[in-house]
XYZ file of C-alpha atoms in Angstrom:
708
model
C 51.572 -5.653 53.159
C 48.395 -4.779 51.318
C 48.543 -3.284 47.892
C 46.787 0.052 47.670
C 45.928 1.873 44.450
C 45.937 5.532 45.313
C 46.241 8.873 43.721
C 46.602 10.567 47.102
C 47.676 9.153 50.395
C 44.744 8.715 52.754
C 45.848 8.204 56.300
C 42.349 8.072 57.664
C 41.280 5.418 55.223
C 44.274 3.373 56.060
C 43.246 3.497 59.733
C 39.940 1.981 58.794
C 41.268 -0.637 56.523
C 44.723 -1.486 57.773
C 44.489 -5.269 58.289
C 45.535 -7.785 55.704
C 42.097 -9.323 55.603
C 39.404 -7.861 57.781
C 36.882 -10.487 58.751
C 33.462 -9.473 59.909
C 30.474 -11.483 60.897
C 27.141 -10.653 59.298
C 25.783 -7.661 61.021
C 22.269 -6.412 61.449
C 22.121 -4.436 58.258
C 23.630 -7.005 55.930
C 21.232 -8.133 53.262
C 19.220 -5.002 53.753
C 17.564 -6.078 56.905
C 18.293 -8.370 59.788
C 15.647 -10.391 61.505
C 16.639 -11.967 64.808
C 14.259 -14.821 65.514
C 13.754 -15.749 69.107
C 11.121 -18.387 69.623
C 8.170 -17.460 67.539
C 8.845 -13.752 67.548
C 10.906 -11.900 64.921
C 12.799 -8.775 65.863
C 13.294 -6.643 62.789
C 16.240 -4.309 62.992
C 16.206 -2.634 59.597
C 14.194 -2.322 56.415
C 15.280 -3.051 52.863
C 14.834 -0.550 50.071
C 15.771 -1.461 46.495
C 16.477 1.124 43.832
C 16.518 -0.223 40.265
C 18.705 1.617 37.738
C 18.370 0.230 34.215
C 21.291 -0.033 31.799
C 20.481 1.104 28.204
C 23.455 2.240 26.209
C 22.160 2.248 22.636
C 18.913 3.998 23.354
C 18.889 7.807 22.874
C 18.221 9.917 25.904
C 14.583 11.007 26.006
C 13.362 14.421 26.922
C 12.475 15.356 30.440
C 8.765 15.399 29.509
C 8.899 11.764 28.406
C 10.882 10.199 31.212
C 11.522 11.519 34.744
C 15.313 11.047 34.467
C 18.544 11.733 32.652
C 20.840 9.485 30.644
C 24.597 9.124 31.202
C 25.995 8.266 27.746
C 29.404 7.263 29.052
C 28.236 4.827 31.770
C 24.942 3.898 30.223
C 22.928 4.689 33.332
C 19.433 5.966 33.330
C 18.915 7.693 36.628
C 15.792 9.230 38.062
C 16.447 12.881 38.800
C 13.667 13.309 41.251
C 14.256 12.253 44.868
C 17.664 10.780 44.075
C 18.907 9.675 47.530
C 22.272 10.939 48.570
C 24.844 8.410 49.695
C 24.340 7.362 53.369
C 26.058 5.085 55.829
C 24.541 1.669 55.623
C 23.921 1.494 51.870
C 24.965 -1.842 50.321
C 25.600 -2.858 46.741
C 25.967 -6.183 45.000
C 29.456 -5.288 43.692
C 32.139 -2.618 43.648
C 31.129 -1.616 40.117
C 27.580 -1.049 41.260
C 28.690 1.086 44.111
C 31.060 3.128 41.852
C 28.397 3.663 39.241
C 25.851 4.675 41.900
C 28.193 7.333 43.339
C 29.109 8.529 39.831
C 25.430 8.960 38.974
C 24.886 10.902 42.187
C 27.861 13.076 41.337
C 26.473 13.621 37.875
C 23.188 14.678 39.333
C 24.700 17.090 41.920
C 27.378 18.491 39.577
C 30.859 17.211 40.429
C 33.220 14.564 39.149
C 34.478 11.412 40.925
C 37.811 9.749 41.205
C 39.123 6.763 43.125
C 41.275 7.992 46.040
C 42.290 4.661 47.541
C 41.749 0.924 46.966
C 42.717 -1.959 49.233
C 43.455 -5.510 48.183
C 44.002 -8.731 50.133
C 47.568 -9.784 50.281
C 47.303 -13.241 48.591
C 44.079 -13.327 46.641
C 44.498 -9.746 45.333
C 40.818 -9.314 45.798
C 39.664 -5.761 46.411
C 37.933 -5.273 49.723
C 37.953 -1.505 50.415
C 37.897 1.769 48.567
C 37.506 5.527 48.952
C 35.758 7.509 46.218
C 36.108 11.259 46.382
C 35.328 14.468 44.632
C 37.793 15.295 41.824
C 38.618 18.558 43.643
C 39.833 16.639 46.711
C 43.415 17.328 47.815
C 45.952 19.648 46.204
C 48.656 19.426 43.551
C 51.967 17.919 44.507
C 54.817 20.340 44.934
C 56.520 18.999 41.816
C 53.390 19.676 39.798
C 52.832 23.293 40.952
C 54.840 24.902 38.081
C 52.960 23.060 35.343
C 50.937 25.195 32.919
C 47.684 23.336 33.727
C 45.395 25.428 35.921
C 44.831 24.231 39.546
C 41.385 22.781 39.883
C 41.655 21.088 43.312
C 40.363 22.880 46.421
C 40.950 20.191 49.114
C 37.224 19.223 48.893
C 36.242 16.849 51.719
C 33.337 15.142 49.912
C 33.841 11.341 49.820
C 32.427 7.941 50.507
C 34.335 5.063 52.151
C 33.148 1.544 51.494
C 34.277 -1.967 52.225
C 33.260 -5.528 51.378
C 31.383 -7.423 54.072
C 30.807 -11.130 54.618
C 27.766 -11.158 52.370
C 30.205 -10.113 49.603
C 28.269 -6.921 49.201
C 29.901 -3.525 49.405
C 28.774 -1.376 52.294
C 29.195 2.366 52.716
C 30.824 2.937 56.120
C 31.492 6.698 56.011
C 30.037 9.623 54.030
C 30.909 13.287 53.725
C 28.433 15.147 51.517
C 29.686 18.701 51.886
C 31.809 20.343 49.206
C 33.976 23.479 49.657
C 33.524 24.724 46.094
C 30.756 25.635 43.738
C 29.027 22.734 42.080
C 28.717 22.788 38.297
C 25.740 22.145 36.118
C 24.540 18.594 35.369
C 27.432 16.497 34.108
C 26.721 13.895 31.377
C 30.205 12.442 30.937
C 31.823 10.258 33.468
C 35.304 11.237 34.521
C 38.218 8.933 33.749
C 38.958 6.715 36.703
C 42.641 6.719 37.716
C 44.455 3.592 38.550
C 41.762 0.978 37.581
C 40.762 -0.424 34.250
C 37.129 -1.017 33.874
C 34.991 -1.057 30.720
C 31.639 0.726 30.622
C 28.577 -1.464 30.578
C 27.510 -2.011 27.006
C 24.632 -4.400 27.114
C 21.756 -4.085 24.623
C 18.408 -2.629 25.597
C 16.846 -6.058 25.662
C 19.353 -7.178 28.345
C 18.587 -4.452 30.749
C 20.678 -4.854 33.958
C 19.636 -3.724 37.465
C 21.695 -2.237 40.215
C 20.214 -3.262 43.539
C 20.902 -0.820 46.342
C 20.240 -2.242 49.784
C 19.824 0.580 52.086
C 19.338 0.372 55.871
C 17.828 3.809 56.341
C 18.571 5.155 59.834
C 17.432 8.684 59.801
C 17.793 11.470 62.299
C 16.773 15.061 61.836
C 17.679 15.383 58.165
C 21.002 13.668 58.340
C 22.209 11.791 55.284
C 18.866 12.238 53.606
C 17.965 14.288 50.590
C 16.025 17.264 52.014
C 13.564 17.076 49.108
C 12.866 13.382 49.447
C 9.471 12.127 50.603
C 11.210 9.961 53.217
C 12.685 13.004 54.841
C 9.431 14.892 54.824
C 7.750 11.960 56.522
C 10.378 11.912 59.179
C 10.256 15.617 59.812
C 6.512 15.277 60.420
C 7.375 12.626 63.057
C 10.015 14.476 65.058
C 9.140 14.232 68.702
C 7.100 11.130 68.287
C 7.079 8.980 71.521
C 7.868 5.811 69.579
C 10.961 7.119 67.785
C 14.475 7.572 69.192
C 15.151 11.245 69.856
C 18.242 12.146 67.885
C 19.962 15.322 66.877
C 21.368 15.985 63.429
C 24.262 13.648 62.740
C 23.606 11.305 65.643
C 22.473 8.320 63.602
C 25.493 8.585 61.383
C 27.725 8.857 64.417
C 26.161 5.691 65.938
C 26.522 3.652 62.723
C 30.037 4.840 62.043
C 31.051 3.897 65.565
C 29.464 0.452 65.231
C 31.265 -0.119 61.956
C 34.569 0.999 63.426
C 34.091 -1.295 66.423
C 33.475 -4.268 64.113
C 36.646 -3.593 62.170
C 38.651 -4.138 65.371
C 36.313 -6.491 67.158
C 34.597 -9.110 64.993
C 32.453 -10.236 67.940
C 31.026 -6.780 68.482
C 27.243 -7.057 68.103
C 24.704 -4.396 67.504
C 21.052 -4.280 66.474
C 18.982 -1.378 65.266
C 15.198 -1.404 65.489
C 13.573 0.766 62.824
C 10.035 1.183 61.647
C 8.638 0.749 58.129
C 9.758 4.249 57.110
C 13.362 3.539 58.132
C 13.134 5.672 61.304
C 15.170 4.561 64.254
C 13.372 3.449 67.379
C 15.768 1.399 69.536
C 19.449 0.393 69.452
C 21.315 -2.417 71.267
C 25.013 -3.241 71.349
C 27.494 -5.407 73.252
C 31.248 -5.949 72.744
C 33.179 -9.184 73.110
C 34.258 -8.368 76.626
C 30.654 -7.803 77.725
C 29.548 -11.077 76.157
C 32.244 -13.012 77.955
C 31.442 -11.171 81.225
C 27.746 -12.143 80.833
C 28.706 -15.801 80.605
C 30.640 -15.448 83.842
C 28.497 -12.996 85.836
C 25.051 -12.964 84.309
C 23.395 -14.528 87.401
C 22.573 -11.091 88.894
C 22.096 -8.009 86.718
C 21.157 -4.383 87.291
C 19.138 -2.574 84.554
C 19.755 1.148 84.849
C 17.239 3.291 83.040
C 17.921 6.461 85.125
C 18.982 8.360 82.045
C 15.496 7.922 80.496
C 13.473 8.524 83.642
C 15.779 11.513 84.467
C 15.189 13.045 81.002
C 18.837 12.936 80.008
C 19.795 13.993 76.510
C 21.017 10.389 75.854
C 18.209 7.851 76.402
C 20.708 5.280 77.611
C 19.914 1.975 79.310
C 22.771 -0.153 80.677
C 22.739 -3.770 81.850
C 25.504 -4.412 84.360
C 26.624 -7.271 86.602
C 29.184 -7.848 89.408
C 32.499 -9.493 88.566
C 34.612 -11.754 90.812
C 36.229 -8.698 92.410
C 32.845 -7.221 93.374
C 33.312 -4.569 90.710
C 30.568 -3.424 88.287
C 31.028 -4.941 84.810
C 29.112 -3.861 81.686
C 26.956 -6.501 80.039
C 25.349 -4.452 77.255
C 23.909 -1.031 76.363
C 20.766 0.223 74.635
C 19.212 3.446 73.416
C 15.461 3.464 73.675
C 12.680 5.573 72.186
C 11.026 5.906 75.574
C 9.741 4.155 78.686
C 7.283 1.825 76.970
C 6.662 -1.818 77.423
C 7.405 -2.375 73.708
C 10.872 -0.721 73.912
C 11.884 -2.541 77.045
C 10.566 -5.818 75.714
C 12.569 -5.408 72.528
C 15.745 -4.648 74.479
C 15.409 -7.624 76.856
C 14.424 -10.008 74.140
C 17.490 -9.121 72.071
C 19.718 -9.388 75.155
C 18.348 -12.854 75.887
C 18.807 -13.987 72.272
C 22.365 -12.682 72.003
C 23.749 -13.455 75.475
C 21.827 -16.789 75.974
C 21.586 -15.826 79.606
C 18.603 -15.926 81.968
C 19.457 -14.048 85.225
C 18.570 -15.384 88.564
C 17.968 -11.857 89.905
C 17.160 -8.644 88.122
C 17.373 -5.306 89.954
C 15.758 -2.139 88.547
C 14.255 1.136 89.497
C 10.487 1.214 90.023
C 9.156 1.402 86.451
C 5.878 -0.174 85.440
C 6.698 -0.667 81.690
C 10.060 -2.248 82.558
C 8.446 -4.398 85.209
C 5.872 -5.696 82.652
C 8.628 -6.422 80.086
C 10.707 -8.386 82.609
C 7.716 -10.483 83.615
C 7.219 -11.330 79.919
C 10.861 -12.055 78.905
C 12.207 -13.466 82.247
C 9.175 -14.902 84.071
C 11.360 -17.129 86.306
C 13.799 -14.449 87.425
C 13.418 -12.662 90.756
C 12.664 -9.032 89.898
C 13.545 -6.636 92.749
C 13.609 -2.856 93.036
C 16.836 -0.944 93.782
C 16.822 0.399 97.370
C 19.400 2.994 96.287
C 16.936 4.632 93.885
C 14.162 4.653 96.459
C 16.334 6.253 99.150
C 17.517 8.925 96.672
C 13.956 9.907 95.899
C 13.071 10.664 99.551
C 14.017 14.327 99.341
C 12.044 14.741 96.103
C 8.970 12.926 97.279
C 8.808 13.879 100.946
C 10.870 17.116 101.092
C 7.786 19.268 101.154
C 6.465 17.813 104.417
C 6.763 20.088 107.466
C 8.097 17.209 109.492
C 10.399 15.931 106.837
C 13.399 15.193 109.048
C 11.338 13.002 111.357
C 9.707 11.079 108.529
C 13.089 10.498 106.854
C 14.660 9.137 110.043
C 11.687 6.895 110.714
C 11.708 5.619 107.126
C 15.504 4.852 107.312
C 15.070 3.067 110.632
C 12.205 0.924 109.323
C 14.261 -0.093 106.213
C 17.697 -0.728 107.718
C 17.219 -1.626 111.329
C 14.445 -4.249 111.220
C 15.298 -7.893 111.026
C 11.819 -9.427 111.003
C 8.719 -8.723 109.016
C 6.665 -7.932 112.176
C 9.349 -5.412 113.201
C 9.184 -3.642 109.785
C 5.354 -3.507 109.826
C 5.380 -1.983 113.340
C 8.045 0.625 112.356
C 6.213 1.546 109.207
C 2.885 1.841 110.951
C 4.503 4.117 113.583
C 5.920 6.343 110.859
C 2.772 6.876 108.847
C 0.483 7.418 111.873
C 2.825 9.349 114.112
C 3.785 11.817 111.349
C 0.455 11.935 109.622
C 1.549 10.638 106.197
C -0.766 7.716 105.941
C -2.399 9.329 102.835
C 0.944 10.133 101.107
C 0.581 8.546 97.652
C 4.297 7.697 97.224
C 4.604 6.018 100.625
C 1.380 4.130 100.013
C 2.658 2.782 96.617
C 5.998 1.862 98.279
C 4.163 -0.083 101.004
C 2.094 -1.966 98.478
C 5.233 -3.147 96.717
C 7.354 -3.575 99.892
C 7.983 -7.294 99.058
C 10.165 -6.094 96.118
C 12.441 -3.598 97.833
C 12.432 -3.866 101.670
C 15.458 -5.924 102.817
C 13.439 -7.775 105.415
C 11.334 -9.346 102.618
C 14.281 -10.171 100.348
C 16.254 -12.660 102.453
C 15.653 -15.527 100.096
C 16.963 -13.616 97.052
C 20.587 -13.718 95.984
C 21.947 -10.283 95.085
C 25.783 -10.679 94.883
C 26.204 -7.291 96.527
C 23.785 -5.294 94.292
C 21.133 -5.011 96.961
C 22.878 -2.197 98.871
C 21.071 -3.411 102.028
C 23.154 -1.388 104.577
C 23.040 2.390 105.252
C 25.546 4.309 103.149
C 25.705 1.726 100.365
C 24.751 2.921 96.896
C 24.275 1.432 93.466
C 25.811 3.907 91.016
C 25.376 4.125 87.197
C 28.168 2.553 85.229
C 28.848 5.747 83.291
C 28.228 8.058 86.196
C 31.470 10.072 85.806
C 31.159 10.209 82.015
C 27.571 11.162 81.348
C 25.647 14.136 82.687
C 22.211 15.419 81.806
C 23.318 17.488 78.775
C 26.066 15.120 77.388
C 25.494 14.813 73.601
C 25.481 11.412 71.995
C 28.689 11.947 69.968
C 30.590 12.944 73.073
C 29.241 9.877 74.902
C 30.474 7.505 72.137
C 33.970 8.909 72.760
C 33.697 8.606 76.512
C 32.239 5.137 76.215
C 35.528 3.701 75.069
C 37.458 5.555 77.754
C 35.126 4.253 80.432
C 35.471 0.630 79.211
C 39.217 0.870 79.017
C 39.389 2.103 82.604
C 37.099 -0.627 83.813
C 39.000 -3.316 81.949
C 42.295 -2.064 83.383
C 40.862 -2.084 86.866
C 39.754 -5.736 86.468
C 43.133 -6.765 84.955
C 45.105 -5.090 87.803
C 42.774 -6.746 90.354
C 43.448 -10.116 88.765
C 47.153 -9.627 89.077
C 46.942 -8.355 92.666
C 44.819 -11.430 93.577
C 47.456 -13.779 92.290
C 50.069 -12.207 94.539
C 48.031 -12.126 97.772
C 50.265 -13.174 100.630
C 49.807 -14.127 104.301
C 51.320 -10.858 105.510
C 47.888 -9.281 104.833
C 46.134 -11.465 107.374
C 44.885 -9.582 110.434
C 43.888 -12.435 112.717
C 44.773 -16.022 113.458
C 41.305 -17.261 112.573
C 41.320 -20.330 110.355
C 38.349 -18.918 108.299
C 40.519 -15.936 107.249
C 43.467 -18.103 106.273
C 41.199 -20.438 104.304
C 39.586 -17.820 102.101
C 42.869 -15.837 101.579
C 43.986 -18.730 99.408
C 40.708 -18.942 97.429
C 39.004 -15.571 97.064
C 40.107 -12.600 94.965
C 41.766 -9.833 96.895
C 38.802 -7.428 96.880
C 36.322 -10.053 97.938
C 38.691 -11.363 100.591
C 39.016 -7.861 102.046
C 35.229 -7.647 102.410
C 35.099 -11.039 104.103
C 38.029 -10.117 106.291
C 35.931 -7.374 107.840
C 33.449 -9.993 108.984
C 36.242 -12.022 110.560
C 37.542 -8.991 112.434
C 34.043 -8.099 113.591
C 33.608 -11.560 115.169
C 35.288 -9.942 118.188
C 32.453 -7.488 118.551
C 30.112 -10.450 119.118
C 30.605 -11.159 122.781
C 28.040 -13.875 123.373
C 26.858 -16.983 121.483
C 24.083 -18.801 123.271
C 22.036 -21.906 122.362
C 18.330 -21.001 122.859
C 16.436 -23.791 121.070
C 17.077 -27.366 119.933
C 14.899 -29.436 117.528
C 16.752 -32.552 116.510
C 19.778 -31.487 114.357
C 18.422 -27.893 114.192
C 19.738 -25.508 116.779
C 18.903 -21.834 117.165
C 21.718 -19.646 118.561
C 21.458 -16.114 119.812
C 24.514 -13.971 119.010
C 24.864 -10.634 120.772
C 26.797 -7.902 119.004
C 27.772 -4.375 119.966
C 26.701 -2.092 117.087
C 26.877 1.593 116.483
C 23.477 3.259 116.934
C 22.160 6.811 116.841
C 24.542 9.573 117.825
C 27.409 7.019 117.567
C 26.263 5.302 120.696
C 27.154 1.622 121.061
C 24.098 -0.605 121.298
C 23.658 -4.311 121.817
C 21.583 -6.221 119.223
C 20.602 -9.845 119.102
C 20.918 -11.939 115.992
C 19.310 -15.343 115.607
C 21.315 -17.941 113.692
C 19.896 -21.354 112.641
C 22.429 -24.189 112.528
C 21.935 -27.665 111.110
C 24.554 -29.917 112.757
C 23.902 -32.896 110.465
C 24.770 -31.090 107.175
C 26.711 -28.102 108.413
C 24.110 -25.564 107.209
C 24.088 -22.167 108.877
C 21.750 -19.217 108.289
C 21.673 -15.887 110.001
C 18.686 -13.659 110.305
C 20.682 -10.784 108.777
C 20.981 -12.798 105.530
C 24.411 -11.471 104.715
C 25.182 -14.473 102.562
C 22.309 -13.869 100.100
C 22.800 -10.159 100.015
C 26.564 -10.146 99.622
C 27.711 -13.719 98.878
C 29.777 -14.487 101.959
C 28.999 -15.503 105.540
C 28.444 -12.862 108.248
C 30.223 -12.516 111.600
C 27.240 -14.035 113.434
C 27.289 -17.223 111.323
C 31.097 -17.461 111.695
C 30.661 -17.217 115.500
C 28.208 -20.118 115.480
C 30.550 -22.258 113.307
C 33.407 -21.458 115.624
C 31.269 -22.209 118.687
C 30.519 -25.688 117.229
C 34.193 -26.422 116.559
C 34.085 -26.019 112.761
C 37.511 -24.955 111.550
C 36.803 -24.478 107.842
C 33.902 -22.807 106.079
C 31.660 -25.407 104.349
C 32.119 -25.538 100.540
C 28.512 -24.500 100.008
C 29.383 -21.071 101.397
C 32.393 -20.556 99.174
C 30.920 -19.201 96.042
C 32.828 -20.017 92.787
C 32.063 -16.524 91.435
C 34.389 -14.932 94.036
C 37.342 -17.304 93.433
C 40.539 -15.923 91.914
C 40.554 -18.874 89.469
C 36.869 -18.599 88.647
C 37.246 -17.835 84.945
C 39.547 -20.819 84.477
C 37.134 -23.138 86.333
C 34.152 -21.723 84.430
C 35.947 -22.294 81.112
C 36.694 -25.892 82.042
C 33.007 -26.502 82.834
C 31.756 -24.756 79.745
C 34.646 -25.315 77.293
C 35.045 -26.984 73.928
C 33.587 -30.312 74.846
C 30.211 -29.596 73.314
C 29.069 -29.316 69.731
C 30.732 -26.550 67.610
C 28.599 -25.189 64.811
C 30.656 -25.233 61.606
C 28.961 -22.035 60.365
C 28.596 -20.007 63.467
C 31.533 -17.581 63.595
C 30.247 -15.901 66.724
C 30.536 -19.205 68.588
C 34.055 -19.667 67.263
C 35.027 -16.250 68.455
C 33.464 -16.715 71.935
C 35.415 -19.950 72.544
C 38.705 -18.706 71.049
C 38.361 -15.491 73.131
C 37.778 -17.295 76.396
C 40.698 -19.695 75.850
C 43.039 -16.904 74.819
C 41.972 -14.869 77.808
C 43.075 -17.705 80.034
C 46.539 -17.653 78.431
C 46.738 -13.869 78.936
C 45.803 -14.038 82.620
C 48.234 -16.890 83.391
C 50.979 -15.180 81.320
C 50.812 -12.043 83.406
C 51.858 -13.774 86.653
C 55.555 -13.298 86.178
C 58.191 -12.528 83.517
C 58.818 -16.217 82.954
C 55.130 -16.876 82.471
C 54.942 -13.868 80.174
C 57.789 -15.220 77.897
C 56.267 -18.674 77.609
C 52.756 -17.211 76.862
C 54.173 -14.957 74.163
C 56.038 -17.861 72.550
C 52.922 -20.044 72.568
C 50.772 -17.320 71.074
C 53.261 -16.613 68.322
C 53.501 -20.303 67.502
C 49.728 -20.596 67.374
C 49.496 -17.568 65.089
C 52.069 -19.068 62.747
C 50.092 -22.293 62.537
C 46.884 -20.404 61.745
C 48.654 -18.502 58.941
C 49.981 -21.765 57.577
C 46.342 -23.013 57.119
C 45.623 -19.921 55.098
C 48.680 -20.412 52.897
C 47.676 -24.001 52.189
C 44.219 -22.874 51.108
C 45.736 -20.354 48.631
């Protein structure tokens, strides 16, 4: 157990600092400012401000006319009275004493006294690593002390600061409450006695003036945590509404930073980065938890960047980067809050994502957004950037709803997009639409046609989408936080819902992993060898999707060889499909088959759009006597053991940086995750996994004991 010096019990503080030894990697505001260097470019996430406070005990306090400050005889601190910044989340100090003296000086200036409410020490080294300083009026007398003659002076005042030691050995303020529930006295010139700790006042001669360095990562919103009379706050107030600043309400910046600090206490691999300007004003924010970082290493080949909250003028300028996991489910890769839809903001976000995740996607899907398009071309020049068909289809009522022949245009548009298999067919259908309905001069349709190679399915058959393309009618690509964020959701509420959403998604993935391990042959619907083959390999959800294609092979009633060129053969597969008014129609699908290497490719391009072979390709394989799907068409990313195989291919065989704790965490997390997944198969597996984990933990603790 930890040893805690405390006058009053602080449950909330204990929740923040409950571990024996909280380890935290250097975060973006350590050392005042963090610069993430990627290539030749530096990404600055915070600025450093130093406040020098001189120690002069033997010198008499001068008058206000001579020096712009006041002298604390007890602590020996000379403090500027003008524009004395109030405590704020993100402040850092060289030592605990510096932090205490700073807060005591602030209290003296405002007119209240300070006491130590709680202190936390490491179990073995007895080194202090956390503390709560509060107003002397905090709390109430104990019941046993009520009858004492001494007058009650406590009012349950909430004012306090919570601070903890970080990896840089500095002391960082992680929570601040400035409000008091009592009248503040006149200027205090004597420091209160500190309970429970012995510390001598600084008594260095004038010639040995000492300096307290305050490293402050100013992240300011509308007056939050900033002295209302300070010049910094005045500058910020003059900038409210600026397009290059993050739009925040009062208290939002503190809520963001408090949330990030809390996440790092429980998740050392939680990463965040804040982009601020020279005045300390917040512009952009990026964050990703450990689960997202691991998911990106598995499923970062195809990503969807959703900026609909910004383009839709939501209260939260949220941008999410998501992928598709091995169950075909959406998985979160990272989040960001941006100042606006500018090339600079998007470039910053993508550059940070690349530097943190070390991942260059094969395909990036976004809404049509010129600044985002420009940023992607700069950061990911080799990636295939495509536009989301879902977003385009959703804008049809908005862009074309005013036309007198809207219904006809909408039907013609849908037919051109979803029912054409060749470029010439799309061009003919589009030409018919714009000429027949007189919309050839419609600006939105014209811009779509100019960029058709980035969104129309008929042009995207060589691009791999892993199911994100939504290339069939009725398929949609929904925001990750769709059920949790609406247009008026405030930021503080979103931060609460964020964790709930992630917990639900993680639970869904875990349950899907368990269900995939117990998939049995009773769920087979045909006697097709293709179905039996993939039932043993694919996750349950992906197998169900492939199973539909196997069942629909029976709607393909004719497979005919129409052209032969050496090993290359073109087949024509006829299928009964559902057309307009639920009528059954017959459509022809061309399938190219290379007999020498077993390569098959259908004109519908189901494999590139969804990652598995279509019914037409399966018919051709079956026609040619192929009983098993070639390995090239069994994608590892859909396998039920994909994470284990990926870990084996990218495990601990490479170089391990002896100073990179993030790399340590990543590799430990991935290996532990494998134990967890295997241990959940059965009760016997669970017991063995728990025993192994406990033994491993005991060995880790033994290393720490040897060092002590």
